[in-house]
């Protein structure tokens, strides 16, 4: 009667093209973390590592944007990269500000829109919060995004303008999960705006008459 494919875009697109059975299709991941210049950088590293603690899930972190105005930028970028390398991740770097960081692989093709589902993570550089918002809205899958900052007004501006189902301030993308949000077993993630947006459990599939 109904197929709910659970997996990456390749699986979902294959089933969509080869079946006449009705589908409920989950949205894609490709989630971003923006580390603002006023972030607690230790917290930021922990949020990124937690967000990448499972690789082949839709709420995994794929992209990290560093505010170019972070104090001691080179030192902190290196701390982040070494933490990611310590977690056995392949770190791709975009931007001349990251060329001197040891252990990164320069981005040779634009992968900002790619959902990795693998031990890869991209680090890019943002001019400021507005630049980060623009990049996220252009490339993300509309699933989850994070700002790490101690500036509440910057966080609120980010949360109001980023077009994702879940937008977090100082928290991990791994919270975008049916169990974590109290909806029970998760069936899918809706990145659309109608009729429901976010994690989909049985309660989001039915209505009262």
Tab-separated table of C-alpha atoms in Angstrom:
chain	number	residue	atom	x	y	z
A	1	UNK	CA	0.000	0.000	0.000
A	2	UNK	CA	2.810	2.398	0.806
A	3	UNK	CA	6.611	2.551	0.656
A	4	UNK	CA	8.661	4.736	3.008
A	5	UNK	CA	12.262	4.427	1.794
A	6	UNK	CA	14.853	5.049	4.514
A	7	UNK	CA	18.259	5.907	3.119
A	8	UNK	CA	20.237	8.309	0.987
A	9	UNK	CA	19.198	10.211	-2.119
A	10	UNK	CA	20.395	7.411	-4.407
A	11	UNK	CA	18.057	4.848	-2.833
A	12	UNK	CA	15.121	7.269	-2.689
A	13	UNK	CA	15.503	8.376	-6.312
A	14	UNK	CA	15.851	4.775	-7.510
A	15	UNK	CA	12.620	3.716	-5.789
A	16	UNK	CA	10.825	6.846	-6.986
A	17	UNK	CA	11.752	6.021	-10.599
A	18	UNK	CA	10.976	2.296	-10.497
A	19	UNK	CA	7.743	1.862	-8.546
A	20	UNK	CA	4.093	2.777	-9.013
A	21	UNK	CA	3.407	2.228	-5.298
A	22	UNK	CA	2.680	5.482	-3.373
A	23	UNK	CA	5.715	6.847	-1.525
A	24	UNK	CA	6.422	8.983	1.493
A	25	UNK	CA	9.835	10.414	0.705
A	26	UNK	CA	12.193	11.702	3.345
A	27	UNK	CA	14.117	14.938	2.855
A	28	UNK	CA	17.888	15.011	2.422
A	29	UNK	CA	20.502	16.078	4.932
A	30	UNK	CA	23.622	18.147	4.115
A	31	UNK	CA	23.693	20.075	7.371
A	32	UNK	CA	25.768	23.145	8.242
A	33	UNK	CA	27.407	24.471	11.407
A	34	UNK	CA	28.386	28.152	11.463
A	35	UNK	CA	31.008	29.073	14.074
A	36	UNK	CA	30.606	32.778	14.818
A	37	UNK	CA	33.472	35.023	15.945
A	38	UNK	CA	31.996	35.146	19.476
A	39	UNK	CA	31.736	31.353	19.829
A	40	UNK	CA	33.085	29.254	22.666
A	41	UNK	CA	35.444	27.384	20.356
A	42	UNK	CA	35.747	24.302	22.567
A	43	UNK	CA	31.959	24.009	22.519
A	44	UNK	CA	31.975	24.483	18.752
A	45	UNK	CA	34.417	21.591	18.247
A	46	UNK	CA	32.292	19.329	20.464
A	47	UNK	CA	29.107	20.250	18.544
A	48	UNK	CA	30.769	19.463	15.206
A	49	UNK	CA	32.186	16.151	16.468
A	50	UNK	CA	28.826	15.153	17.947
A	51	UNK	CA	27.077	16.116	14.719
A	52	UNK	CA	29.447	13.863	12.778
A	53	UNK	CA	29.430	10.989	15.307
A	54	UNK	CA	27.376	8.870	12.890
A	55	UNK	CA	28.184	9.139	9.210
A	56	UNK	CA	25.340	7.693	7.161
A	57	UNK	CA	22.436	9.495	8.834
A	58	UNK	CA	20.470	12.494	7.559
A	59	UNK	CA	21.199	14.596	10.663
A	60	UNK	CA	24.990	14.344	10.316
A	61	UNK	CA	27.074	17.512	9.900
A	62	UNK	CA	28.645	17.835	6.460
A	63	UNK	CA	29.749	21.488	6.310
A	64	UNK	CA	31.390	23.839	8.821
A	65	UNK	CA	31.617	27.582	8.141
A	66	UNK	CA	34.189	29.539	10.140
A	67	UNK	CA	33.708	33.277	10.688
A	68	UNK	CA	36.851	34.854	9.209
A	69	UNK	CA	36.845	37.346	12.121
A	70	UNK	CA	37.462	34.652	14.760
A	71	UNK	CA	40.325	35.765	17.004
A	72	UNK	CA	43.496	33.694	16.391
A	73	UNK	CA	41.800	32.224	13.318
A	74	UNK	CA	44.718	30.049	12.139
A	75	UNK	CA	45.251	28.508	15.563
A	76	UNK	CA	41.581	27.707	16.077
A	77	UNK	CA	41.097	26.381	12.547
A	78	UNK	CA	44.032	24.060	13.178
A	79	UNK	CA	42.488	22.882	16.486
A	80	UNK	CA	39.245	22.041	14.674
A	81	UNK	CA	41.005	20.206	11.848
A	82	UNK	CA	43.134	18.136	14.225
A	83	UNK	CA	40.028	17.163	16.213
A	84	UNK	CA	38.321	16.080	12.993
A	85	UNK	CA	41.400	14.184	11.821
A	86	UNK	CA	41.461	12.505	15.238
A	87	UNK	CA	37.945	11.259	14.498
A	88	UNK	CA	39.274	9.716	11.245
A	89	UNK	CA	37.547	12.224	8.979
A	90	UNK	CA	38.743	13.404	5.581
A	91	UNK	CA	38.782	17.198	5.916
A	92	UNK	CA	38.156	19.204	2.737
A	93	UNK	CA	39.049	22.901	2.898
A	94	UNK	CA	37.616	25.758	0.866
A	95	UNK	CA	39.286	29.161	1.029
A	96	UNK	CA	42.775	30.624	1.014
A	97	UNK	CA	42.495	31.282	4.772
A	98	UNK	CA	42.739	27.510	5.303
A	99	UNK	CA	45.664	26.791	2.974
A	100	UNK	CA	48.191	26.817	5.817
A	101	UNK	CA	46.247	24.367	7.988
A	102	UNK	CA	47.954	20.985	8.158
A	103	UNK	CA	46.056	17.862	7.147
A	104	UNK	CA	43.367	19.346	4.908
A	105	UNK	CA	42.556	18.487	1.310
A	106	UNK	CA	41.796	21.498	-0.909
A	107	UNK	CA	38.344	21.519	-2.504
A	108	UNK	CA	38.841	20.910	-6.241
A	109	UNK	CA	35.136	20.813	-7.183
A	110	UNK	CA	32.175	22.504	-5.523
A	111	UNK	CA	30.720	19.999	-3.049
A	112	UNK	CA	28.710	22.434	-0.917
A	113	UNK	CA	25.423	20.904	-2.093
A	114	UNK	CA	26.561	17.279	-1.698
A	115	UNK	CA	25.293	15.118	1.157
A	116	UNK	CA	28.368	13.064	2.013
A	117	UNK	CA	26.976	10.078	4.034
A	118	UNK	CA	30.661	9.223	4.498
A	119	UNK	CA	33.709	10.193	6.641
A	120	UNK	CA	34.112	13.507	4.784
A	121	UNK	CA	33.569	17.018	6.099
A	122	UNK	CA	34.041	20.406	4.449
A	123	UNK	CA	35.362	23.511	6.200
A	124	UNK	CA	34.703	26.853	4.558
A	125	UNK	CA	35.077	30.496	5.556
A	126	UNK	CA	32.252	33.042	5.892
A	127	UNK	CA	32.715	36.816	5.839
A	128	UNK	CA	30.049	37.256	8.540
A	129	UNK	CA	26.686	35.892	9.694
A	130	UNK	CA	24.784	37.206	6.656
A	131	UNK	CA	27.270	35.496	4.342
A	132	UNK	CA	26.877	32.224	6.259
A	133	UNK	CA	23.072	32.464	6.040
A	134	UNK	CA	23.260	33.031	2.284
A	135	UNK	CA	25.551	30.004	1.784
A	136	UNK	CA	23.352	27.736	3.917
A	137	UNK	CA	20.147	28.783	2.170
A	138	UNK	CA	21.760	28.206	-1.225
A	139	UNK	CA	23.319	24.798	-0.603
A	140	UNK	CA	21.816	22.996	2.392
A	141	UNK	CA	19.180	20.287	2.132
A	142	UNK	CA	16.813	22.277	4.349
A	143	UNK	CA	17.219	19.765	7.186
A	144	UNK	CA	19.243	21.275	10.060
A	145	UNK	CA	21.637	24.151	10.674
A	146	UNK	CA	23.538	25.393	13.731
A	147	UNK	CA	25.048	28.660	14.895
A	148	UNK	CA	27.612	28.523	17.688
A	149	UNK	CA	27.865	31.920	19.383
A	150	UNK	CA	27.545	33.688	22.737
A	151	UNK	CA	25.796	36.610	21.005
A	152	UNK	CA	22.043	36.017	21.403
A	153	UNK	CA	21.035	38.677	18.884
A	154	UNK	CA	23.270	37.090	16.220
A	155	UNK	CA	21.784	33.696	17.042
A	156	UNK	CA	18.229	35.015	16.751
A	157	UNK	CA	18.987	36.703	13.431
A	158	UNK	CA	20.483	33.426	12.123
A	159	UNK	CA	17.535	31.350	13.336
A	160	UNK	CA	14.994	33.711	11.771
A	161	UNK	CA	16.681	33.782	8.363
A	162	UNK	CA	18.028	30.249	7.813
A	163	UNK	CA	15.532	28.170	5.823
A	164	UNK	CA	15.812	24.742	7.456
A	165	UNK	CA	13.388	22.464	9.281
A	166	UNK	CA	15.459	22.780	12.482
A	167	UNK	CA	17.815	25.644	13.343
A	168	UNK	CA	19.874	25.385	16.538
A	169	UNK	CA	21.786	27.757	18.781
A	170	UNK	CA	24.740	26.031	20.505
A	171	UNK	CA	23.347	22.517	19.965
A	172	UNK	CA	24.006	19.533	17.718
A	173	UNK	CA	22.175	18.620	14.513
A	174	UNK	CA	21.798	15.141	16.029
A	175	UNK	CA	18.794	16.491	17.974
A	176	UNK	CA	16.759	16.444	14.733
A	177	UNK	CA	15.433	12.979	15.433
A	178	UNK	CA	11.979	11.682	16.290
A	179	UNK	CA	13.108	10.116	19.543
A	180	UNK	CA	15.119	13.143	20.647
A	181	UNK	CA	12.199	15.496	19.964
A	182	UNK	CA	9.666	13.267	21.715
A	183	UNK	CA	7.736	12.195	18.609
A	184	UNK	CA	8.533	8.497	18.978
A	185	UNK	CA	9.942	6.340	16.188
A	186	UNK	CA	10.893	8.502	13.239
A	187	UNK	CA	9.429	7.633	9.847
A	188	UNK	CA	11.054	10.405	7.824
A	189	UNK	CA	12.266	14.002	7.882
A	190	UNK	CA	10.194	16.594	6.068
A	191	UNK	CA	12.177	19.507	4.645
A	192	UNK	CA	9.082	20.894	2.927
A	193	UNK	CA	6.788	23.477	4.509
A	194	UNK	CA	3.443	21.727	4.008
A	195	UNK	CA	1.804	20.042	5.698
A	196	UNK	CA	4.471	19.272	8.292
A	197	UNK	CA	8.099	20.310	8.615
A	198	UNK	CA	10.695	18.460	10.661
A	199	UNK	CA	10.836	14.903	11.973
A	200	UNK	CA	7.822	12.816	11.015
A	201	UNK	CA	6.379	10.221	13.371
A	202	UNK	CA	3.003	8.527	13.248
A	203	UNK	CA	1.398	11.626	14.788
A	204	UNK	CA	2.461	13.778	11.861
A	205	UNK	CA	0.891	11.396	9.315
A	206	UNK	CA	-2.646	11.527	10.701
A	207	UNK	CA	-5.183	14.199	11.572
A	208	UNK	CA	-8.286	14.397	13.717
A	209	UNK	CA	-11.674	14.455	12.029
